[in-house]
Rosetta silent file (secondary structure, phi, psi, omega in degrees, C-alpha in Angstrom):
SEQUENCE: MRIAIYPGTFDPVTNGHYDLIKRAASMFDQLVVGVAASPSKNTLFSLEERVNLLRETCKELPNVSVDGFSGLLVDFATQKNATILVRGLRTTMDFEYEFGLTTMYRRLKPELESLFLTPSEEYAFLSSTLVREVAIHGGDIATFVPPCVHCAILKKTNAAKEN
SCORE:     score description
SCORE:     0.000 S_00000001
   1 L     0.000  161.958 -163.811 -128.308 -215.948  -21.345 S_00000001
   2 L  -124.886  101.958  175.898 -130.885 -218.427  -22.309 S_00000001
   3 L  -112.234   78.820 -156.877 -134.270 -216.110  -22.525 S_00000001
   4 L   -86.655  167.867  175.414 -137.791 -218.178  -23.267 S_00000001
   5 E  -145.280  120.946  169.316 -141.174 -216.274  -23.500 S_00000001
   6 L  -116.204  115.187 -179.764 -144.501 -217.781  -22.085 S_00000001
   7 L   -97.744  122.448 -176.264 -147.123 -215.604  -23.937 S_00000001
   8 E  -160.532 -179.087 -175.943 -150.674 -215.829  -23.053 S_00000001
   9 L   -98.335  -61.297 -132.508 -154.099 -213.474  -22.666 S_00000001
  10 L    58.760   50.821 -174.719 -153.791 -214.804  -18.791 S_00000001
  11 L   -96.038   85.087  -21.984 -157.466 -213.594  -18.391 S_00000001
  12 L   -51.223  118.020  153.211 -157.850 -214.558  -15.462 S_00000001
  13 L   -54.596  138.277  171.769 -154.191 -216.343  -14.325 S_00000001
  14 L   -74.346  159.380  151.715 -154.449 -219.434  -13.002 S_00000001
  15 H   -47.579  -37.658 -169.668 -152.439 -221.554  -10.212 S_00000001
  16 H   -66.216  -50.242 -171.349 -152.235 -223.938  -13.487 S_00000001
  17 H   -67.142  -72.019 -149.493 -149.916 -220.381  -15.717 S_00000001
  18 H   -60.346  -23.729  157.119 -148.154 -219.844  -12.295 S_00000001
  19 H   -38.037  -60.004 -160.467 -147.600 -223.956  -12.322 S_00000001
  20 H   -95.701    4.936  162.660 -145.715 -223.661  -16.088 S_00000001
  21 H   -93.175  -34.224 -169.151 -144.080 -220.172  -15.019 S_00000001
  22 H   -81.777  -93.668 -126.551 -142.047 -221.440  -11.836 S_00000001
  23 H   -80.027   11.141  141.663 -140.750 -224.592  -13.826 S_00000001
  24 H   -24.597  -55.319 -174.895 -140.133 -222.403  -17.211 S_00000001
  25 H   -64.957  -41.670  164.626 -138.275 -220.052  -14.907 S_00000001
  26 L   -53.608  -10.998 -159.474 -135.691 -223.258  -14.360 S_00000001
  27 L  -110.796  -27.833  173.471 -135.108 -224.005  -17.047 S_00000001
  28 L  -155.705  153.972 -158.848 -133.914 -220.545  -18.173 S_00000001
  29 L   -29.531  -81.503 -144.556 -131.569 -217.450  -17.075 S_00000001
  30 L  -149.535  123.052 -178.056 -134.644 -215.073  -17.514 S_00000001
  31 L   -99.729  141.981  170.021 -138.516 -216.284  -18.729 S_00000001
  32 E   -95.517   91.802  144.555 -140.508 -212.931  -20.200 S_00000001
  33 L   -91.008  135.974  161.347 -144.190 -213.608  -19.873 S_00000001
  34 L   -70.147  103.464  177.959 -145.808 -212.038  -22.664 S_00000001
  35 E   -86.319   93.402  163.162 -149.636 -210.644  -22.113 S_00000001
  36 E   -41.106   95.136  161.866 -151.390 -210.251  -25.050 S_00000001
  37 L   -14.205  -64.357  178.005 -153.355 -207.702  -25.478 S_00000001
  38 L    56.840   59.842  158.552 -156.502 -209.443  -27.109 S_00000001
  39 L   -55.524  -55.918 -147.031 -158.192 -207.061  -28.737 S_00000001
  40 L  -101.582   18.545 -175.113 -160.667 -209.151  -30.210 S_00000001
  41 L   -80.080  157.600  148.679 -161.097 -211.226  -27.381 S_00000001
  42 L   -84.538  112.042 -167.103 -164.149 -209.718  -24.338 S_00000001
  43 L   -94.764  148.815  170.698 -161.466 -209.914  -21.436 S_00000001
  44 L   -81.486  -31.318  175.939 -162.811 -209.775  -17.964 S_00000001
  45 L  -115.591  144.450 -155.471 -159.851 -208.190  -17.192 S_00000001
  46 L   -86.606 -120.872  155.861 -158.218 -205.147  -18.861 S_00000001
  47 L   -88.759  -24.850  143.102 -154.368 -205.380  -20.164 S_00000001
  48 L   -57.876  -27.014 -164.196 -152.572 -203.385  -17.116 S_00000001
  49 L   -89.929  -13.285  153.689 -154.823 -205.272  -14.832 S_00000001
  50 L  -106.140   30.762  172.345 -153.688 -208.462  -15.733 S_00000001
  51 H   -81.878  -57.470  178.028 -150.171 -207.591  -16.156 S_00000001
  52 H   -35.861  -25.771 -173.501 -150.424 -206.384  -12.948 S_00000001
  53 H   -81.826  -44.616 -153.550 -152.128 -209.342  -11.576 S_00000001
  54 H   -85.275  -29.725  126.390 -149.113 -211.492  -12.768 S_00000001
  55 H     6.007 -101.886  173.223 -147.270 -208.904  -11.555 S_00000001
  56 L   -56.712  -11.563 -165.572 -147.956 -209.665   -8.248 S_00000001
  57 L   -88.355  -42.220 -176.187 -148.120 -213.618   -8.990 S_00000001
  58 H  -112.673   44.474 -159.107 -144.449 -213.883   -9.557 S_00000001
  59 H   -86.960   15.801  157.112 -142.717 -211.244   -8.027 S_00000001
  60 H   -98.080   40.033 -177.701 -140.804 -214.501   -5.923 S_00000001
  61 L  -153.071   89.394 -160.117 -139.470 -215.678   -9.003 S_00000001
  62 L   -60.721  -14.761 -176.896 -136.450 -212.944   -9.306 S_00000001
  63 L  -105.037   22.901 -167.752 -135.507 -214.193  -13.287 S_00000001
  64 L  -114.054  171.835  141.649 -139.279 -213.999  -14.214 S_00000001
  65 L  -150.042  133.190  139.026 -140.447 -210.244  -15.417 S_00000001
  66 L   -72.946   83.658  164.384 -144.008 -209.355  -17.245 S_00000001
  67 L   -69.354  175.974  136.644 -145.055 -207.270  -20.137 S_00000001
  68 L  -118.251 -173.120 -162.222 -147.773 -206.839  -22.166 S_00000001
  69 E  -156.789  140.265  163.037 -147.353 -206.587  -25.277 S_00000001
  70 L  -120.094  176.146 -174.991 -149.820 -206.118  -28.698 S_00000001
  71 L    66.163 -161.541  168.506 -149.190 -207.484  -32.358 S_00000001
  72 L   -38.880  130.699  163.260 -146.834 -210.627  -33.454 S_00000001
  73 L   -89.818   32.308  173.272 -145.484 -212.247  -30.881 S_00000001
  74 L  -117.257   19.236  158.510 -142.266 -213.284  -33.004 S_00000001
  75 L  -112.649  -19.556  173.252 -141.859 -209.275  -32.839 S_00000001
  76 L  -105.720   -8.351  151.719 -142.249 -209.207  -29.534 S_00000001
  77 L   -98.963   12.938  169.004 -139.668 -211.921  -28.945 S_00000001
  78 L   -98.150  -49.152  171.231 -137.254 -210.436  -31.293 S_00000001
  79 L   -91.124    0.914  160.674 -137.293 -207.514  -29.040 S_00000001
  80 L   -63.033  -25.164 -160.304 -136.992 -209.891  -25.696 S_00000001
  81 L    54.708   33.528 -179.876 -134.219 -210.899  -27.731 S_00000001
  82 L   -91.280  135.887  176.723 -136.071 -214.227  -26.900 S_00000001
  83 L  -104.432   17.044 -155.704 -135.012 -217.566  -28.426 S_00000001
  84 E   174.221  122.490 -131.091 -137.351 -219.740  -27.193 S_00000001
  85 E  -149.123  118.562  169.393 -141.478 -219.319  -26.966 S_00000001
  86 E  -102.819  174.692  172.576 -143.208 -221.839  -24.308 S_00000001
  87 E  -164.944  141.686 -166.353 -146.474 -222.874  -24.381 S_00000001
  88 E  -101.803  149.986  170.038 -148.689 -225.374  -22.263 S_00000001
  89 L  -143.176  145.775 -177.434 -150.606 -227.646  -23.721 S_00000001
  90 L  -103.364  -56.144  172.780 -153.289 -229.862  -21.897 S_00000001
  91 L  -105.118 -168.023  156.017 -155.251 -231.474  -24.208 S_00000001
  92 L   -36.476  -89.882  127.419 -155.410 -232.788  -27.688 S_00000001
  93 H    34.705 -100.651  153.809 -157.026 -229.920  -28.823 S_00000001
  94 H   -77.842   32.028  146.349 -154.495 -227.728  -28.063 S_00000001
  95 H   -39.756  -55.187 -110.688 -152.106 -229.878  -29.375 S_00000001
  96 H  -133.521  -88.901  173.668 -153.501 -229.356  -33.125 S_00000001
  97 H   -13.750  -77.983  137.479 -154.097 -225.860  -32.252 S_00000001
  98 H   -18.064  -54.758 -133.611 -149.889 -225.134  -30.758 S_00000001
  99 H  -102.866  -35.051  152.468 -148.711 -227.336  -33.484 S_00000001
 100 H   -50.967  -59.378 -138.753 -150.346 -224.860  -36.417 S_00000001
 101 H   -65.283  -78.963  174.947 -149.497 -222.021  -34.463 S_00000001
 102 H    -6.603  -55.165 -179.026 -145.150 -223.290  -34.513 S_00000001
 103 H   -52.775  -57.042 -170.729 -145.609 -223.832  -37.839 S_00000001
 104 H   -59.129  -57.300 -161.481 -146.584 -220.016  -38.807 S_00000001
 105 H   -42.501  -44.908 -176.656 -144.098 -219.253  -36.189 S_00000001
 106 H   -48.234  -48.409 -131.833 -141.335 -221.523  -37.313 S_00000001
 107 H   -90.381  -62.763  174.171 -141.721 -219.479  -40.705 S_00000001
 108 H   -55.997  -47.728  178.442 -141.931 -216.195  -39.343 S_00000001
 109 L  -141.063   67.195 -167.974 -139.063 -216.546  -36.895 S_00000001
 110 L   -38.007  -76.508 -169.704 -136.950 -219.951  -38.025 S_00000001
 111 L   -32.355  -72.134  168.833 -134.824 -218.918  -34.859 S_00000001
 112 L   -11.344   97.107  166.124 -137.791 -218.702  -32.194 S_00000001
 113 E   -86.889  172.446 -165.701 -137.791 -223.074  -30.807 S_00000001
 114 E  -124.395  126.848  159.648 -141.151 -223.762  -29.501 S_00000001
 115 E  -135.079  101.864  165.401 -140.932 -225.848  -26.047 S_00000001
 116 E   -46.281  130.947  141.725 -144.249 -227.988  -24.674 S_00000001
 117 E  -124.793  120.300  169.516 -145.333 -228.132  -21.074 S_00000001
 118 L   -66.925  173.112  167.923 -148.032 -230.280  -19.788 S_00000001
 119 L   -64.017  177.484  154.279 -149.457 -229.601  -17.101 S_00000001
 120 L  -102.374  168.408 -153.124 -149.095 -230.982  -13.303 S_00000001
 121 L   -95.099   52.406  124.896 -151.868 -233.222  -13.162 S_00000001
 122 L   -71.073    0.205 -139.159 -153.531 -230.978  -10.427 S_00000001
 123 L  -129.474  -48.787 -166.394 -153.985 -228.104  -12.852 S_00000001
 124 L   -21.545  -37.196 -154.168 -154.396 -230.352  -15.549 S_00000001
 125 L   -92.662  -49.209 -145.793 -158.640 -229.467  -16.196 S_00000001
 126 L   -76.173  142.641  170.300 -157.988 -226.107  -15.337 S_00000001
 127 L  -129.655  155.716  167.846 -158.672 -222.581  -17.846 S_00000001
 128 H   -54.177  -47.330  167.980 -159.353 -219.303  -17.531 S_00000001
 129 H   -43.416  -55.809  179.689 -162.223 -220.022  -19.447 S_00000001
 130 H   -75.896  -48.681  179.688 -163.381 -222.247  -16.892 S_00000001
 131 H   -44.042  -70.535  162.625 -162.298 -220.034  -13.883 S_00000001
 132 H   -83.705  -12.166  141.630 -164.335 -217.227  -14.920 S_00000001
 133 H   -38.127  -37.076  159.850 -167.042 -218.778  -15.730 S_00000001
 134 H   -87.295   26.279 -157.420 -167.318 -220.167  -12.629 S_00000001
 135 H  -121.582  -65.552  162.290 -166.643 -217.082  -10.972 S_00000001
 136 H   -47.952  -66.466 -133.794 -169.505 -215.351  -13.067 S_00000001
 137 L   -91.286  -39.002 -160.198 -172.149 -217.986  -11.813 S_00000001
 138 L   139.811  -34.161 -173.738 -170.684 -217.629   -7.979 S_00000001
 139 L   -63.661  164.077 -167.758 -169.175 -220.567   -7.245 S_00000001
 140 L   -89.779  115.620  165.532 -165.901 -220.635   -5.268 S_00000001
 141 L  -107.406   45.466  161.916 -162.405 -220.323   -7.285 S_00000001
 142 L   -52.263  -48.522 -171.500 -159.836 -219.875   -4.493 S_00000001
 143 L   -90.250   -5.939  161.944 -157.963 -223.059   -4.836 S_00000001
 144 L   -73.421  -34.580 -174.185 -157.601 -222.093   -8.773 S_00000001
 145 L  -123.839  162.534 -165.676 -155.920 -218.918   -8.695 S_00000001
 146 L   -61.581  148.967 -178.787 -153.177 -216.927   -6.923 S_00000001
 147 H   -56.580  -53.285  -98.731 -154.888 -215.345   -3.867 S_00000001
 148 H  -124.727  -43.558  156.390 -154.203 -211.594   -5.128 S_00000001
 149 H  -101.566   15.905  162.305 -156.554 -212.550   -8.376 S_00000001
 150 H   -64.641  -35.733  176.578 -158.826 -214.086   -6.493 S_00000001
 151 H   -61.379  -56.945 -171.799 -159.442 -210.824   -4.436 S_00000001
 152 H   -62.818  -43.193 -177.884 -159.561 -209.071   -8.177 S_00000001
 153 H   -66.157  -49.049 -146.517 -161.943 -211.951   -9.852 S_00000001
 154 H   -82.077    3.155  170.107 -164.123 -211.051   -6.534 S_00000001
 155 H  -148.292   -1.789  127.739 -164.738 -207.397   -7.326 S_00000001
 156 H   -77.782   -5.504 -174.348 -165.139 -207.653  -10.491 S_00000001
 157 L   -81.798  -80.706  179.437 -167.694 -209.780   -9.836 S_00000001
 158 L   -64.198   -8.794  172.603 -169.307 -208.605   -7.198 S_00000001
 159 L  -114.329   18.941  134.647 -169.520 -205.193   -8.874 S_00000001
 160 L   -40.779  -57.803 -160.344 -171.435 -207.225  -11.665 S_00000001
 161 L  -104.448   -0.975  158.495 -174.265 -208.059   -9.641 S_00000001
 162 L   -83.398  -15.461 -162.882 -174.605 -204.492   -8.326 S_00000001
 163 L  -105.696    0.000    0.000 -174.530 -202.839  -11.434 S_00000001
């Protein structure tokens, strides 16, 4: 069985992430979406919220599971018996960053192979950071995120405006 992991913070999950999830799911027997706790980041959503939003988003994909994790990604990969790490690359800056990470992962867990996917053209510009910024400033993000995420972001941003 070929098990792959697609890790990220997913704060929030975007349609670009979901596109990569669907594409990666078609390549492997099982795809584990690993939601990183990322305590050093000031996330909009808690780890539990991000996991739940991804589970809702991926519910139609039978070979996709979603789990939160903290600590080293290579340890999470070992726990899940994954041999492939899926990463998305939008820009050359992404490539440089991911290349450094891949080199470290290879040192820590040589049997973990990395696979890089580029986004579909309509999502090449999309990032969680951009979505958060647009949402915080009242912009329409409905076409950038899954419906459940759109609702959750509206609740968060409306609650922040009321405080």
